[in-house]
PDB file of C-alpha atoms in Angstrom:
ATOM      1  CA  UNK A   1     -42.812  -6.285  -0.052  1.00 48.00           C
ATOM      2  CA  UNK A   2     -41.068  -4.108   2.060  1.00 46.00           C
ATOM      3  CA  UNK A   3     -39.371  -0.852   0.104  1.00 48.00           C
ATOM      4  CA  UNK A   4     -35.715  -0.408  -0.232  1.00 47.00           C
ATOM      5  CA  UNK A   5     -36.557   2.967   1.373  1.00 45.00           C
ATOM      6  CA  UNK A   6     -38.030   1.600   4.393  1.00 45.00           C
ATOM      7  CA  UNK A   7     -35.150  -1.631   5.154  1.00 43.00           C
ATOM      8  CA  UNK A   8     -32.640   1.940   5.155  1.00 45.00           C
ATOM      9  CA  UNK A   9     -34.701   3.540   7.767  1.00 43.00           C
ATOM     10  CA  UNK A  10     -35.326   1.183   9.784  1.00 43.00           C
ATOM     11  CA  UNK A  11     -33.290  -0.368  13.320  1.00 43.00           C
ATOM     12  CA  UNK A  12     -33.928  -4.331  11.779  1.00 42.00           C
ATOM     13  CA  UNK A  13     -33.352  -5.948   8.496  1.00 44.00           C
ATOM     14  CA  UNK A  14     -36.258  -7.949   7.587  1.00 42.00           C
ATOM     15  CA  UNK A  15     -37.111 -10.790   5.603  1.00 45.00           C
ATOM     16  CA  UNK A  16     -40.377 -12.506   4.124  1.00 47.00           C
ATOM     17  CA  UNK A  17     -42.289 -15.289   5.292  1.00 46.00           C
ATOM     18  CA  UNK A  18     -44.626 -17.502   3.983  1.00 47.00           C
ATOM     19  CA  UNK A  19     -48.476 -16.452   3.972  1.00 48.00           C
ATOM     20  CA  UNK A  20     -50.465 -17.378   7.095  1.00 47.00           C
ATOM     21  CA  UNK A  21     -54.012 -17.752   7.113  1.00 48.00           C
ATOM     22  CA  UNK A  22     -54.329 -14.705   9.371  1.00 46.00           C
ATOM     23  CA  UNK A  23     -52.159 -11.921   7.278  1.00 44.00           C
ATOM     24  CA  UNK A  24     -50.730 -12.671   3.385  1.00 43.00           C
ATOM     25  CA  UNK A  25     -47.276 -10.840   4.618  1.00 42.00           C
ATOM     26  CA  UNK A  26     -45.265 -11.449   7.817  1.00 41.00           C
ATOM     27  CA  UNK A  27     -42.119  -9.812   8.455  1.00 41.00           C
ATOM     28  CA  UNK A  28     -39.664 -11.515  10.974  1.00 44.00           C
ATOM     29  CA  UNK A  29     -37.058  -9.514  12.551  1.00 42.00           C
ATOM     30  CA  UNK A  30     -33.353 -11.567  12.352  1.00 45.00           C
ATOM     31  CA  UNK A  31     -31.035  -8.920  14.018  1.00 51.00           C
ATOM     32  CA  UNK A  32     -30.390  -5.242  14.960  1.00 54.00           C
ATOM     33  CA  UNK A  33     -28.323  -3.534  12.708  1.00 55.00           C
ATOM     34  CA  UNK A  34     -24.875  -1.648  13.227  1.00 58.00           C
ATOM     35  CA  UNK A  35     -24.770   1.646  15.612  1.00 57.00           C
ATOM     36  CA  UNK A  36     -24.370   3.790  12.461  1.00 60.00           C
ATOM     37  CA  UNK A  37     -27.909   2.784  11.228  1.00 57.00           C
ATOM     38  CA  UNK A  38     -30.526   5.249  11.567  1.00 59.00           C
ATOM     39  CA  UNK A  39     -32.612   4.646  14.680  1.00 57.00           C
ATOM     40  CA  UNK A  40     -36.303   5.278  14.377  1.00 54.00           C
ATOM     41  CA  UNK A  41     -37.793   8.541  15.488  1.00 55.00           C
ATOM     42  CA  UNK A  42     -40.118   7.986  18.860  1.00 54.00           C
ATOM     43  CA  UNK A  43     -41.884  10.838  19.785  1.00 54.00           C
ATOM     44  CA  UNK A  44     -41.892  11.080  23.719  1.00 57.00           C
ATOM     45  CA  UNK A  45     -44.998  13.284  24.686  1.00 54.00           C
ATOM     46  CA  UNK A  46     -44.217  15.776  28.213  1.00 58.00           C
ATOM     47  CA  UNK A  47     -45.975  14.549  31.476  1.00 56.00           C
ATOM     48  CA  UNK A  48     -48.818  16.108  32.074  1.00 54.00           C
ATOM     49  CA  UNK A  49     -49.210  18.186  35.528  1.00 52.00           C
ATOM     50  CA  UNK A  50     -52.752  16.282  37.436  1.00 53.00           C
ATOM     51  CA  UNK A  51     -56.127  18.350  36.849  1.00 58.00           C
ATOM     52  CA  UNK A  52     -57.361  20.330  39.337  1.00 55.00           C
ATOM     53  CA  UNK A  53     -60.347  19.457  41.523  1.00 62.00           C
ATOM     54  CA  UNK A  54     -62.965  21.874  41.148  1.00 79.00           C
ATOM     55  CA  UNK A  55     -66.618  21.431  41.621  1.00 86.00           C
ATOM     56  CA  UNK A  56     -69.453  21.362  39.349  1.00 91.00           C
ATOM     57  CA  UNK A  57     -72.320  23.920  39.329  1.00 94.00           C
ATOM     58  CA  UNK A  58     -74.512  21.194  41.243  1.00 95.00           C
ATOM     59  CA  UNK A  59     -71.804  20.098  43.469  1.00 93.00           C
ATOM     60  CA  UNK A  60     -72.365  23.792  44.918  1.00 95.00           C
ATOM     61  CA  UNK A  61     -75.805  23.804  44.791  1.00 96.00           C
ATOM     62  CA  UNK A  62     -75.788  20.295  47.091  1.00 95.00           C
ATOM     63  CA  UNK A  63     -73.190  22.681  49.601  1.00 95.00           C
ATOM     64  CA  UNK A  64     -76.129  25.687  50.104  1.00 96.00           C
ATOM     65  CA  UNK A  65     -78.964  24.263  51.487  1.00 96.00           C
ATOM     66  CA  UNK A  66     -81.964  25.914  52.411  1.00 95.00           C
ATOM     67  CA  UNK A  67     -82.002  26.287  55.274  1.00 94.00           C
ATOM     68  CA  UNK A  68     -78.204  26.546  55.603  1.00 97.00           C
ATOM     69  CA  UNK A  69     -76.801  23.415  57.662  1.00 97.00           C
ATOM     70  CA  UNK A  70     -73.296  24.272  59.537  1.00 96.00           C
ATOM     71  CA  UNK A  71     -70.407  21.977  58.974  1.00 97.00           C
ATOM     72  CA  UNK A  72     -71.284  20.088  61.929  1.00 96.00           C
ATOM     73  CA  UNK A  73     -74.140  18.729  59.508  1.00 96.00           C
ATOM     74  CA  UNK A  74     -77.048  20.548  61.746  1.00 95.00           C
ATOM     75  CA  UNK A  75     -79.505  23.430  61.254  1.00 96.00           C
ATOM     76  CA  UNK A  76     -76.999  26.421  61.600  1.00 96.00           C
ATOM     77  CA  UNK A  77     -78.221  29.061  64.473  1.00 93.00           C
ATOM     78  CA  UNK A  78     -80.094  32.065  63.271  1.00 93.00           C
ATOM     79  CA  UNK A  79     -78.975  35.733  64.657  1.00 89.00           C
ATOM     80  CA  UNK A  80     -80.247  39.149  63.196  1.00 87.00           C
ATOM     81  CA  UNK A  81     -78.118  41.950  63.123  1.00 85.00           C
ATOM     82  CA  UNK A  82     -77.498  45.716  61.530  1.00 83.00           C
ATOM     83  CA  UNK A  83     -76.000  43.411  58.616  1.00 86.00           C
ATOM     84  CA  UNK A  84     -79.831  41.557  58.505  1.00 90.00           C
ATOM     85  CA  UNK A  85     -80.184  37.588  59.111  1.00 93.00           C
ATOM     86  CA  UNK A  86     -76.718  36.043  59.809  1.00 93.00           C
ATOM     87  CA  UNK A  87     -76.613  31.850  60.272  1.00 95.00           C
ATOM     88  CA  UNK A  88     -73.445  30.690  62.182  1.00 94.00           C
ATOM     89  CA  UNK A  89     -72.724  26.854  63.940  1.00 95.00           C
ATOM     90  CA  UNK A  90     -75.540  25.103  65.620  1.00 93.00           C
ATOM     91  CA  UNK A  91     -73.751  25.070  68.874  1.00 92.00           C
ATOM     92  CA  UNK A  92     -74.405  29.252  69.235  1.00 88.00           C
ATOM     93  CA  UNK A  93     -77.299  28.523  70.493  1.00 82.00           C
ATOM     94  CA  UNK A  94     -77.028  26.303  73.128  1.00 76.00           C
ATOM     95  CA  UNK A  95     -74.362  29.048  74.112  1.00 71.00           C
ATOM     96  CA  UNK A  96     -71.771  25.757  75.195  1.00 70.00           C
ATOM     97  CA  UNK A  97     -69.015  24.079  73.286  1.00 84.00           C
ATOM     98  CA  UNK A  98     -66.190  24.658  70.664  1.00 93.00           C
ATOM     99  CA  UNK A  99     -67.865  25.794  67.310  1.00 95.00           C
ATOM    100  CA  UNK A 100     -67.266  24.847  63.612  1.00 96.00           C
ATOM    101  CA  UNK A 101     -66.492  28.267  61.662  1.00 96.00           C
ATOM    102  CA  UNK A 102     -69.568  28.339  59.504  1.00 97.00           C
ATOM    103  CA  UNK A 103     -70.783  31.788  58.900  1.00 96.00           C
ATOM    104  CA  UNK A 104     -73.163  33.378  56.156  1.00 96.00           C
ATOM    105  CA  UNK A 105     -74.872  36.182  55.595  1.00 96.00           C
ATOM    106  CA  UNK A 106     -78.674  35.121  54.342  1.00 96.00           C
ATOM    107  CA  UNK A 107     -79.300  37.664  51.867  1.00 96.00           C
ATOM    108  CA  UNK A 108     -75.793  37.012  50.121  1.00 96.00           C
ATOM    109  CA  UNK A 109     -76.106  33.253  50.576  1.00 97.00           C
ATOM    110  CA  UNK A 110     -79.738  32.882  49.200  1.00 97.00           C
ATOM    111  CA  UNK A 111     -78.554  35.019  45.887  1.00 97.00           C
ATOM    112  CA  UNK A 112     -75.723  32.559  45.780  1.00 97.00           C
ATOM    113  CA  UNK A 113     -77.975  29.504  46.112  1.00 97.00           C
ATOM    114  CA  UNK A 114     -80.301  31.684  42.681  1.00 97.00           C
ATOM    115  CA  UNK A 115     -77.371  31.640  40.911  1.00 96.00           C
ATOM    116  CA  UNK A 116     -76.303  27.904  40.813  1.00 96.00           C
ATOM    117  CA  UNK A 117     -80.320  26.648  40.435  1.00 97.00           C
ATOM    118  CA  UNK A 118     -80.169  29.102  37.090  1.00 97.00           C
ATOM    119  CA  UNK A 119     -76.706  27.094  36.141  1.00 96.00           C
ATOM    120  CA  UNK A 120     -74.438  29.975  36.435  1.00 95.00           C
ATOM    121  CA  UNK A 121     -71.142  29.768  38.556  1.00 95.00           C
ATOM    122  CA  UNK A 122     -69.838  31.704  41.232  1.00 95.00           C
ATOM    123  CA  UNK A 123     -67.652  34.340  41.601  1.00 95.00           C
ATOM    124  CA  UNK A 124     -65.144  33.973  44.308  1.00 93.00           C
ATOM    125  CA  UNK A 125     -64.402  37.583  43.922  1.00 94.00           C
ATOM    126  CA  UNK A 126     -67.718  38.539  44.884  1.00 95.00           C
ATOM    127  CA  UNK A 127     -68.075  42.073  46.231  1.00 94.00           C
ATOM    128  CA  UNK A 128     -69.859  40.511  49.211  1.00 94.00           C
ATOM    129  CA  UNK A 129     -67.410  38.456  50.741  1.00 96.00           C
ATOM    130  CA  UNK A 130     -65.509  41.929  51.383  1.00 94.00           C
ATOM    131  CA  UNK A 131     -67.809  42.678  53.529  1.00 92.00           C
ATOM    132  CA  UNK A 132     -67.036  39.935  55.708  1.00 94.00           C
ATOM    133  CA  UNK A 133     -63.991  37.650  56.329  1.00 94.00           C
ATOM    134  CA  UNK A 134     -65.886  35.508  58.742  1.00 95.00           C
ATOM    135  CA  UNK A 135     -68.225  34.929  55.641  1.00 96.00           C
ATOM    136  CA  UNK A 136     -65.292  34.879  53.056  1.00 96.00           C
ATOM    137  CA  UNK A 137     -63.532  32.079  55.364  1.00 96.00           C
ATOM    138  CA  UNK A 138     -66.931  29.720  54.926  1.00 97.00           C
ATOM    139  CA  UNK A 139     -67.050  30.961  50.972  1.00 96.00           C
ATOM    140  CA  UNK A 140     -63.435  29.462  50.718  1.00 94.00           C
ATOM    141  CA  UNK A 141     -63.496  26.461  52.355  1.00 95.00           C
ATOM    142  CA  UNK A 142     -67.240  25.062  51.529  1.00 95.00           C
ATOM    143  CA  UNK A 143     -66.895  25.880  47.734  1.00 94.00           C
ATOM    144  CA  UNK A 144     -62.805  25.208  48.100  1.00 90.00           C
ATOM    145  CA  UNK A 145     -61.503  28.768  46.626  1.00 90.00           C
ATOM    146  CA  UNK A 146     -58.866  30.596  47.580  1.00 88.00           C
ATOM    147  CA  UNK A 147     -59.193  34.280  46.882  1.00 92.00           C
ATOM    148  CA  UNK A 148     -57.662  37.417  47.564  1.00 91.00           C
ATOM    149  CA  UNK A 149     -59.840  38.607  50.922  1.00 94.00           C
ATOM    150  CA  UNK A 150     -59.119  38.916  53.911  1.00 93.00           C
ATOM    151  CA  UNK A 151     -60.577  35.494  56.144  1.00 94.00           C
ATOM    152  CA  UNK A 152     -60.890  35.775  59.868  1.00 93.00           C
ATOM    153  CA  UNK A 153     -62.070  32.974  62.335  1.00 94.00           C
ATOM    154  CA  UNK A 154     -63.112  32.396  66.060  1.00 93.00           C
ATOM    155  CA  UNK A 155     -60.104  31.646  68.123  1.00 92.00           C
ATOM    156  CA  UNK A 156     -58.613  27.816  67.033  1.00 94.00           C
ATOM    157  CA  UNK A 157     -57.219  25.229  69.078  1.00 95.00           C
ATOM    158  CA  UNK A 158     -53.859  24.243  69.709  1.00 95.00           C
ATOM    159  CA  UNK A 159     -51.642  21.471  68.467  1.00 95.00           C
ATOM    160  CA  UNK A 160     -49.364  18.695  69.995  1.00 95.00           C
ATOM    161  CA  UNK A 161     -47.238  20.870  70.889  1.00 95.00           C
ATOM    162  CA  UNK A 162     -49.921  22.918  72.595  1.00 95.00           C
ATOM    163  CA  UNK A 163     -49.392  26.115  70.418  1.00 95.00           C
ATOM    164  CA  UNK A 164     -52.262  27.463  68.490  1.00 95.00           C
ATOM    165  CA  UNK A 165     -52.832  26.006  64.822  1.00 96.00           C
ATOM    166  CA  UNK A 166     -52.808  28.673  62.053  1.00 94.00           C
ATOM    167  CA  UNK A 167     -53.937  28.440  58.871  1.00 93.00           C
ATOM    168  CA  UNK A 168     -53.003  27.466  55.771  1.00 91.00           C
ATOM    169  CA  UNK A 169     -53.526  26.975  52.258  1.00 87.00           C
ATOM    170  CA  UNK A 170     -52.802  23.063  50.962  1.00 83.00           C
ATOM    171  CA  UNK A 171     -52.731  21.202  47.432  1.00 78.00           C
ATOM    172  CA  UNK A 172     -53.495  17.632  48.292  1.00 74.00           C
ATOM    173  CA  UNK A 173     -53.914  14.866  45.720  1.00 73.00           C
ATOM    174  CA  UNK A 174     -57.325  13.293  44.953  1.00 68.00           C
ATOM    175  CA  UNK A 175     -58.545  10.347  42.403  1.00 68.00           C
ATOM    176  CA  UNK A 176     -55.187  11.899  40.590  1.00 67.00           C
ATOM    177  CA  UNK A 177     -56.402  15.827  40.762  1.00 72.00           C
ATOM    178  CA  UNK A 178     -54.976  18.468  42.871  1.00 77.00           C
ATOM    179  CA  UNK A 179     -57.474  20.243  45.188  1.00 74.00           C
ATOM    180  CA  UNK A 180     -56.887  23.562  46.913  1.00 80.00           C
ATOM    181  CA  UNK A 181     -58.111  23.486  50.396  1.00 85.00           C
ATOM    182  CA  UNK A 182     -58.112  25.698  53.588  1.00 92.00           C
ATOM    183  CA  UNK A 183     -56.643  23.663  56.648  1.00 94.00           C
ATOM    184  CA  UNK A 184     -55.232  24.599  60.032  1.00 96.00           C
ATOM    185  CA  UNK A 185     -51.725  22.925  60.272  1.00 94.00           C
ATOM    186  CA  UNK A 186     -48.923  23.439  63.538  1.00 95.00           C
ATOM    187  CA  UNK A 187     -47.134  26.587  63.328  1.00 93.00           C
ATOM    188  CA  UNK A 188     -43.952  25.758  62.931  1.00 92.00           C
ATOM    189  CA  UNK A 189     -45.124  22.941  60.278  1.00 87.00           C
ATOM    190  CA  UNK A 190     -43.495  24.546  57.047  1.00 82.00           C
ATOM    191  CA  UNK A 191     -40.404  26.612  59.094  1.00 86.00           C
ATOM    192  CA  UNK A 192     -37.382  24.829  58.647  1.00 87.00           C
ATOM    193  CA  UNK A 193     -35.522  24.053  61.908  1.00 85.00           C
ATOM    194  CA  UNK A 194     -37.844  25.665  63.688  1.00 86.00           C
ATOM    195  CA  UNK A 195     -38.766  23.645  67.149  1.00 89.00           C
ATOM    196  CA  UNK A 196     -41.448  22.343  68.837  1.00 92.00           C
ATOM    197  CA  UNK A 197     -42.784  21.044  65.850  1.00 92.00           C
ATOM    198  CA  UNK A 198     -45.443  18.484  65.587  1.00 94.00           C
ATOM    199  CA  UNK A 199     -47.628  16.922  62.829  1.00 91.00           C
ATOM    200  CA  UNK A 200     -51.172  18.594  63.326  1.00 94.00           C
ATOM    201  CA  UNK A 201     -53.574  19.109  60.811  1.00 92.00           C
ATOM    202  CA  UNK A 202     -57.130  19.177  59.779  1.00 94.00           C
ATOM    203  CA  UNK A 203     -59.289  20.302  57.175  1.00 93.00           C
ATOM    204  CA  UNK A 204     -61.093  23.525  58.010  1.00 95.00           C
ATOM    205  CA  UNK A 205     -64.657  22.273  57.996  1.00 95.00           C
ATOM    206  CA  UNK A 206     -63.221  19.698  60.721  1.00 95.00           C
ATOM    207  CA  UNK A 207     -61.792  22.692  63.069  1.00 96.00           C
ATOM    208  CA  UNK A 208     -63.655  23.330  65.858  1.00 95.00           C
ATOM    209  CA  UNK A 209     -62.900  26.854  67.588  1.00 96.00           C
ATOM    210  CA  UNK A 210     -63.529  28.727  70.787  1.00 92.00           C
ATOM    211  CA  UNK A 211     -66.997  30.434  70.076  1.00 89.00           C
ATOM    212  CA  UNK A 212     -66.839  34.210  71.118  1.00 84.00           C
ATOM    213  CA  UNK A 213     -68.956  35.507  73.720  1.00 78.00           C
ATOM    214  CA  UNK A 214     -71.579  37.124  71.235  1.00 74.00           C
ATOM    215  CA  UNK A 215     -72.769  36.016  67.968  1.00 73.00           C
ATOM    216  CA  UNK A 216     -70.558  37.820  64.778  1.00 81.00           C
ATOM    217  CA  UNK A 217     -72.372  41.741  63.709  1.00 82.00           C
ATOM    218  CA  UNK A 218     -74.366  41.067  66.743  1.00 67.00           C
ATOM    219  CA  UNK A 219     -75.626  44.748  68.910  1.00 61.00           C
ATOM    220  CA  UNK A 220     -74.222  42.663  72.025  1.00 63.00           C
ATOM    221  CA  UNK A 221     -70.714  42.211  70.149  1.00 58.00           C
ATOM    222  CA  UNK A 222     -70.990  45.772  69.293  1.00 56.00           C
ATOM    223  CA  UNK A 223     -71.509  46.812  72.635  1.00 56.00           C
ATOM    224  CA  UNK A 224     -68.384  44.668  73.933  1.00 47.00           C
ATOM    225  CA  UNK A 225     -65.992  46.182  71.412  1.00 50.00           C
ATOM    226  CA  UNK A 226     -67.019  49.542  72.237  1.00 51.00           C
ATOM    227  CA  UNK A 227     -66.746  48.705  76.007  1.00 50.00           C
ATOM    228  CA  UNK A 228     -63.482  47.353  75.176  1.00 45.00           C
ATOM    229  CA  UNK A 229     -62.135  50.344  72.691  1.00 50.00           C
ATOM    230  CA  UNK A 230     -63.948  52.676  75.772  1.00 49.00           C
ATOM    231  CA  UNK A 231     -61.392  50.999  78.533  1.00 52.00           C
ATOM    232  CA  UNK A 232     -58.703  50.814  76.077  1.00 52.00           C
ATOM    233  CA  UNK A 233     -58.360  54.569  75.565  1.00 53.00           C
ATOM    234  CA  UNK A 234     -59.301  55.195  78.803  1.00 53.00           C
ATOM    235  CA  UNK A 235     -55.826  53.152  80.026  1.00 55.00           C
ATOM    236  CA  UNK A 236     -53.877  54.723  77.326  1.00 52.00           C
ATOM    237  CA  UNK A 237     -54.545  58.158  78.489  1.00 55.00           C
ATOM    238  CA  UNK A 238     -54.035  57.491  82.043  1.00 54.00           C
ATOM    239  CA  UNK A 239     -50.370  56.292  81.118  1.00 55.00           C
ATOM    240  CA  UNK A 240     -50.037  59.476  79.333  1.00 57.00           C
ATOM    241  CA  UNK A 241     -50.928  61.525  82.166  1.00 58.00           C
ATOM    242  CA  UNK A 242     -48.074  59.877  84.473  1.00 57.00           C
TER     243      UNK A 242
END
């Protein structure tokens, strides 16, 4: 039988049935009782905030084939350079086309590939994606991190309103998760007021860019940039003279 403690605690008087075959006490509730009565304590438990998406040791080691494949799902294009063996979009060598932004550095991206077949994770702070934010950028978006290095990218397109898309950092909901991704949105997305706007956007390994006129650490792109940096000061001290 129910305590005299527990019918003074409790929201409902109760009162005692007969035995059923299934349980030898069953207690019917007749009526609330008065406002005054003390209501049960219910212990309400804080929502919690969705996980975040992150990917397993293996799902990496599925992302870093050997040899690496470009985000356009091909063979990426092999280039040497002062840097040693660098692997960028297929479409660099058929010299034609935009370009996904998919750019390692072999030596790097093979130690990478060691280090998830011996189970170990990476480190998104690696000292060698200072090297290169061309290499950083593919880092970030095929193992989704966002770190503190600087990313750089071949020229991207332009939106609706036919200004170019920048980049930026999103926290989109998946199976009930949050995952961090790189994508390239309008410009004046996120800017209040601000107008043309339009509603552009695309995950980064979907981007396709402008590919530059020489492959990235390439002696060709050197040879531009100095050419360029040559004319440059060249101009500057021609203005001076006048």
């Amino acid at each position: 039988m129910m305590s005299q403690h527990c019918k003074q605690h409790s929201r409902y008087e109760y009162k005692r049935t007969s035995p059923s075959p299934v349980s030898a006490t069953v207690y019917d509730v007749l009526r609330p009782q008065p406002p005054n009565a003390h209501p049960p304590t219910i212990a309400i438990l804080p929502k919690q905030p969705p996980r975040q998406l992150t990917l397993s040791v293996a799902d990496k080691l599925k992302r870093i084939p050997d040899p690496p494949v470009c985000y356009c799902g091909k063979t990426a294009y092999r280039s040497e350079s002062d840097l040693g063996v660098m692997y960028d979009c297929y479409r660099m060598e058929k010299n034609g086309g935009k370009i996904c932004g998919f750019h390692v550095h072999q030596r790097a991206w093979d130690n990478f590939r060691e280090r998830l077949k011996r189970n170990q994770d990476l480190d998104e702070h690696d000292p060698e994606l200072m090297i290169c934010p061309y290499f950083n950028y593919t880092f970030c978006v095929s193992f989704l991190y966002i770190n503190d290095y600087a990313r750089r990218y071949p020229k991207p397109p332009t939106c609706f309103c036919n200004l170019q898309v920048a980049i930026s950092e999103e926290h989109v909901k998946e199976g009930g998760r949050i995952k961090k991704r790189i994508a390239f949105r309008c410009p004046h997305h996120a800017i209040d007021g601000a107008k043309p706007k339009c509603t552009w956007s695309c995950a980064a390994e979907l981007v396709y860019f402008k590919p530059p006129r020489h492959p990235l650490h390439s002696v060709e792109l050197l040879e531009h940039s100095s050419s360029l940096s040559l004319r440059s000061r060249e101009a500057t001290s021609k203005d001076e003279e006048e």
